[in-house]
PDB file of C-alpha atoms in Angstrom:
ATOM      1  CA  MET A   1     -20.090 143.814 -28.833  1.00 50.00           C
ATOM      2  CA  GLU A   2     -20.516 142.480 -25.307  1.00 61.00           C
ATOM      3  CA  GLU A   3     -23.263 139.927 -24.727  1.00 65.00           C
ATOM      4  CA  LYS A   4     -25.608 140.786 -21.854  1.00 78.00           C
ATOM      5  CA  ASN A   5     -26.827 137.270 -21.089  1.00 88.00           C
ATOM      6  CA  VAL A   6     -25.548 133.884 -22.224  1.00 90.00           C
ATOM      7  CA  GLN A   7     -27.839 130.929 -21.582  1.00 92.00           C
ATOM      8  CA  LEU A   8     -26.279 127.634 -20.495  1.00 95.00           C
ATOM      9  CA  ARG A   9     -28.076 124.317 -20.695  1.00 96.00           C
ATOM     10  CA  VAL A  10     -27.302 122.334 -17.533  1.00 97.00           C
ATOM     11  CA  LYS A  11     -28.044 118.675 -16.871  1.00 97.00           C
ATOM     12  CA  TYR A  12     -28.081 117.825 -13.165  1.00 97.00           C
ATOM     13  CA  LEU A  13     -26.890 114.233 -12.821  1.00 97.00           C
ATOM     14  CA  LYS A  14     -28.421 113.788  -9.364  1.00 94.00           C
ATOM     15  CA  SER A  15     -31.925 114.862  -8.424  1.00 94.00           C
ATOM     16  CA  ASP A  16     -30.798 116.525  -5.171  1.00 93.00           C
ATOM     17  CA  MET A  17     -28.141 118.791  -6.744  1.00 94.00           C
ATOM     18  CA  GLU A  18     -28.544 122.439  -5.816  1.00 94.00           C
ATOM     19  CA  PRO A  19     -29.148 124.571  -8.923  1.00 95.00           C
ATOM     20  CA  LEU A  20     -26.237 126.653 -10.160  1.00 96.00           C
ATOM     21  CA  CYS A  21     -26.425 130.321  -9.219  1.00 91.00           C
ATOM     22  CA  TYR A  22     -24.348 133.388  -8.482  1.00 85.00           C
ATOM     23  CA  VAL A  23     -23.430 134.200  -4.900  1.00 78.00           C
ATOM     24  CA  ASP A  24     -25.234 137.553  -4.780  1.00 74.00           C
ATOM     25  CA  GLY A  25     -22.914 140.525  -4.924  1.00 71.00           C
ATOM     26  CA  LYS A  26     -19.802 138.450  -4.240  1.00 76.00           C
ATOM     27  CA  SER A  27     -18.342 137.416  -7.601  1.00 84.00           C
ATOM     28  CA  ASP A  28     -19.084 136.582 -11.203  1.00 89.00           C
ATOM     29  CA  TRP A  29     -17.752 133.046 -10.670  1.00 94.00           C
ATOM     30  CA  ILE A  30     -20.266 130.228 -10.115  1.00 96.00           C
ATOM     31  CA  ASP A  31     -19.635 127.777  -7.261  1.00 96.00           C
ATOM     32  CA  LEU A  32     -19.646 124.045  -7.999  1.00 97.00           C
ATOM     33  CA  ARG A  33     -20.522 121.377  -5.432  1.00 98.00           C
ATOM     34  CA  ILE A  34     -19.308 117.833  -5.008  1.00 98.00           C
ATOM     35  CA  ALA A  35     -22.045 115.367  -5.996  1.00 98.00           C
ATOM     36  CA  GLU A  36     -21.306 112.654  -3.416  1.00 98.00           C
ATOM     37  CA  THR A  37     -19.525 112.307  -0.098  1.00 98.00           C
ATOM     38  CA  VAL A  38     -15.881 111.410  -0.660  1.00 98.00           C
ATOM     39  CA  GLN A  39     -13.235 110.237   1.796  1.00 98.00           C
ATOM     40  CA  MET A  40      -9.605 110.786   0.807  1.00 98.00           C
ATOM     41  CA  LYS A  41      -6.372 109.787   2.499  1.00 98.00           C
ATOM     42  CA  ALA A  42      -3.276 111.996   2.447  1.00 98.00           C
ATOM     43  CA  GLY A  43      -1.449 111.398  -0.837  1.00 98.00           C
ATOM     44  CA  GLU A  44      -4.546 110.126  -2.660  1.00 98.00           C
ATOM     45  CA  PHE A  45      -5.716 111.417  -6.057  1.00 98.00           C
ATOM     46  CA  ARG A  46      -9.393 111.378  -7.066  1.00 98.00           C
ATOM     47  CA  LEU A  47     -11.605 112.838  -9.747  1.00 98.00           C
ATOM     48  CA  LEU A  48     -14.299 114.527  -7.660  1.00 98.00           C
ATOM     49  CA  PRO A  49     -17.707 114.356  -9.400  1.00 98.00           C
ATOM     50  CA  LEU A  50     -19.493 117.698  -9.680  1.00 98.00           C
ATOM     51  CA  GLY A  51     -22.858 116.229 -10.669  1.00 98.00           C
ATOM     52  CA  ILE A  52     -23.436 118.431 -13.704  1.00 98.00           C
ATOM     53  CA  ALA A  53     -22.981 118.392 -17.453  1.00 98.00           C
ATOM     54  CA  ILE A  54     -23.188 121.706 -19.318  1.00 98.00           C
ATOM     55  CA  ALA A  55     -23.618 122.538 -22.994  1.00 97.00           C
ATOM     56  CA  LEU A  56     -21.501 125.646 -23.505  1.00 97.00           C
ATOM     57  CA  PRO A  57     -22.301 127.951 -26.418  1.00 96.00           C
ATOM     58  CA  LYS A  58     -20.096 127.749 -29.517  1.00 95.00           C
ATOM     59  CA  GLY A  59     -16.939 129.782 -29.051  1.00 95.00           C
ATOM     60  CA  TYR A  60     -16.842 129.517 -25.252  1.00 96.00           C
ATOM     61  CA  GLU A  61     -14.887 127.517 -22.699  1.00 97.00           C
ATOM     62  CA  ALA A  62     -15.236 127.136 -18.945  1.00 98.00           C
ATOM     63  CA  HIS A  63     -12.362 127.712 -16.526  1.00 98.00           C
ATOM     64  CA  ILE A  64     -12.632 125.698 -13.299  1.00 98.00           C
ATOM     65  CA  VAL A  65     -10.524 126.602 -10.254  1.00 97.00           C
ATOM     66  CA  PRO A  66     -10.681 125.808  -6.534  1.00 97.00           C
ATOM     67  CA  ARG A  67     -12.544 128.167  -4.211  1.00 95.00           C
ATOM     68  CA  SER A  68     -10.270 130.214  -1.966  1.00 93.00           C
ATOM     69  CA  SER A  69     -11.350 128.145   1.069  1.00 95.00           C
ATOM     70  CA  THR A  70     -11.032 124.686  -0.527  1.00 97.00           C
ATOM     71  CA  PHE A  71      -7.557 123.889   0.791  1.00 97.00           C
ATOM     72  CA  LYS A  72      -8.279 125.322   4.249  1.00 98.00           C
ATOM     73  CA  ASN A  73     -11.568 123.431   4.576  1.00 98.00           C
ATOM     74  CA  PHE A  74     -10.691 120.115   2.943  1.00 98.00           C
ATOM     75  CA  GLY A  75      -6.899 119.857   2.588  1.00 98.00           C
ATOM     76  CA  ILE A  76      -7.094 119.223  -1.162  1.00 98.00           C
ATOM     77  CA  ILE A  77      -5.560 120.961  -4.161  1.00 98.00           C
ATOM     78  CA  GLN A  78      -6.659 120.837  -7.788  1.00 98.00           C
ATOM     79  CA  THR A  79      -3.950 118.881  -9.583  1.00 97.00           C
ATOM     80  CA  ASN A  80      -4.018 120.775 -12.859  1.00 91.00           C
ATOM     81  CA  HIS A  81      -4.519 124.126 -11.058  1.00 91.00           C
ATOM     82  CA  MET A  82      -7.135 125.194 -13.602  1.00 95.00           C
ATOM     83  CA  GLY A  83      -9.465 122.963 -15.549  1.00 95.00           C
ATOM     84  CA  VAL A  84     -10.617 123.949 -19.021  1.00 96.00           C
ATOM     85  CA  VAL A  85     -13.816 122.556 -20.534  1.00 97.00           C
ATOM     86  CA  ASP A  86     -14.567 123.451 -24.143  1.00 95.00           C
ATOM     87  CA  GLU A  87     -17.897 123.415 -25.935  1.00 96.00           C
ATOM     88  CA  SER A  88     -17.274 119.968 -27.453  1.00 96.00           C
ATOM     89  CA  TYR A  89     -17.639 118.354 -23.984  1.00 96.00           C
ATOM     90  CA  CYS A  90     -21.421 118.657 -24.078  1.00 95.00           C
ATOM     91  CA  GLY A  91     -22.989 115.190 -23.948  1.00 95.00           C
ATOM     92  CA  ASP A  92     -25.478 113.964 -21.366  1.00 96.00           C
ATOM     93  CA  GLY A  93     -22.764 111.856 -19.722  1.00 96.00           C
ATOM     94  CA  ASP A  94     -19.981 114.477 -19.901  1.00 98.00           C
ATOM     95  CA  GLN A  95     -19.923 115.132 -16.162  1.00 98.00           C
ATOM     96  CA  TRP A  96     -17.612 117.831 -14.897  1.00 98.00           C
ATOM     97  CA  TYR A  97     -14.988 116.769 -12.336  1.00 98.00           C
ATOM     98  CA  MET A  98     -12.366 118.378 -10.173  1.00 98.00           C
ATOM     99  CA  PRO A  99      -9.083 116.417 -10.183  1.00 98.00           C
ATOM    100  CA  ALA A 100      -7.942 116.609  -6.560  1.00 98.00           C
ATOM    101  CA  TYR A 101      -4.926 115.563  -4.503  1.00 98.00           C
ATOM    102  CA  ALA A 102      -5.309 115.275  -0.717  1.00 98.00           C
ATOM    103  CA  LEU A 103      -2.538 116.635   1.465  1.00 98.00           C
ATOM    104  CA  ARG A 104      -4.242 115.317   4.609  1.00 98.00           C
ATOM    105  CA  ASP A 105      -6.952 112.778   5.402  1.00 98.00           C
ATOM    106  CA  THR A 106     -10.287 114.397   4.672  1.00 98.00           C
ATOM    107  CA  VAL A 107     -14.001 113.856   4.191  1.00 98.00           C
ATOM    108  CA  ILE A 108     -15.856 116.075   1.736  1.00 98.00           C
ATOM    109  CA  GLU A 109     -19.596 115.901   2.270  1.00 98.00           C
ATOM    110  CA  ALA A 110     -21.976 115.796  -0.694  1.00 98.00           C
ATOM    111  CA  GLY A 111     -23.127 119.304  -1.575  1.00 97.00           C
ATOM    112  CA  SER A 112     -19.953 121.004  -0.319  1.00 98.00           C
ATOM    113  CA  ARG A 113     -18.760 123.866  -2.518  1.00 97.00           C
ATOM    114  CA  ILE A 114     -15.260 122.878  -3.644  1.00 97.00           C
ATOM    115  CA  CYS A 115     -14.562 124.776  -6.849  1.00 97.00           C
ATOM    116  CA  GLN A 116     -15.911 127.499  -9.102  1.00 97.00           C
ATOM    117  CA  PHE A 117     -16.148 128.294 -12.784  1.00 97.00           C
ATOM    118  CA  ARG A 118     -16.664 131.070 -15.266  1.00 95.00           C
ATOM    119  CA  ILE A 119     -17.008 130.975 -19.016  1.00 96.00           C
ATOM    120  CA  MET A 120     -14.800 132.883 -21.426  1.00 95.00           C
ATOM    121  CA  ARG A 121     -14.738 133.384 -25.156  1.00 95.00           C
ATOM    122  CA  HIS A 122     -12.027 131.441 -26.961  1.00 95.00           C
ATOM    123  CA  GLN A 123      -8.983 133.519 -27.664  1.00 94.00           C
ATOM    124  CA  PRO A 124      -8.748 134.831 -31.226  1.00 95.00           C
ATOM    125  CA  SER A 125      -6.519 133.121 -33.787  1.00 95.00           C
ATOM    126  CA  LEU A 126      -2.915 134.134 -33.250  1.00 96.00           C
ATOM    127  CA  THR A 127       0.002 134.454 -35.646  1.00 97.00           C
ATOM    128  CA  PHE A 128       3.607 134.655 -34.504  1.00 97.00           C
ATOM    129  CA  GLU A 129       6.342 136.880 -35.903  1.00 97.00           C
ATOM    130  CA  ALA A 130       9.993 136.249 -34.983  1.00 97.00           C
ATOM    131  CA  VAL A 131      11.810 139.539 -34.288  1.00 96.00           C
ATOM    132  CA  GLU A 132      15.305 140.569 -33.189  1.00 97.00           C
ATOM    133  CA  ARG A 133      13.981 143.166 -30.705  1.00 95.00           C
ATOM    134  CA  LEU A 134      10.640 143.712 -29.031  1.00 94.00           C
ATOM    135  CA  GLY A 135      11.265 147.435 -28.496  1.00 92.00           C
ATOM    136  CA  GLY A 136      10.032 147.673 -24.895  1.00 91.00           C
ATOM    137  CA  THR A 137      12.022 148.534 -21.782  1.00 89.00           C
ATOM    138  CA  ASP A 138      13.252 145.549 -19.736  1.00 87.00           C
ATOM    139  CA  ARG A 139      11.697 145.408 -16.267  1.00 82.00           C
ATOM    140  CA  GLY A 140      14.633 143.579 -14.749  1.00 80.00           C
ATOM    141  CA  GLY A 141      13.483 139.963 -14.811  1.00 81.00           C
ATOM    142  CA  ILE A 142      11.210 137.802 -12.655  1.00 78.00           C
ATOM    143  CA  GLY A 143      10.548 139.254  -9.207  1.00 73.00           C
ATOM    144  CA  SER A 144      11.921 142.659 -10.175  1.00 68.00           C
ATOM    145  CA  THR A 145       9.108 144.672  -8.564  1.00 69.00           C
ATOM    146  CA  GLY A 146      10.124 143.678  -5.035  1.00 63.00           C
ATOM    147  CA  THR A 147       8.193 142.162  -2.144  1.00 66.00           C
ATOM    148  CA  LYS A 148       6.629 145.245  -0.476  1.00 70.00           C
TER     149      LYS A 148
END
């Protein structure tokens, strides 16, 4: 049964943080903003503070990824490509961060939207069965569907 509304408890770690919200009609991902202005030099790694801590409901995790414009606007990439926060990371001081690597010198102003998140249910328990054949038709390997 699909849940209609899941309530998240959010602690804003700075008084001037903009409240979390959907971008109307655009996506079901929630944008996250950097909590302080950060200067980075090309080749530098930083944990970028997002200024929030969230208590996720039992059985859920958050997936954090860069926004599509993050590299274009700031020249940074998220080093782990997708962050995962589970419901055990729920204390008052458990601030969310984006691990970032700068490919050019950059300044990211406080309040800039740099990444986004959504919550997902944990995957069900899995068991694994070793078999001699899977029974499907081979597609032809990686890249077999062509480029056009």
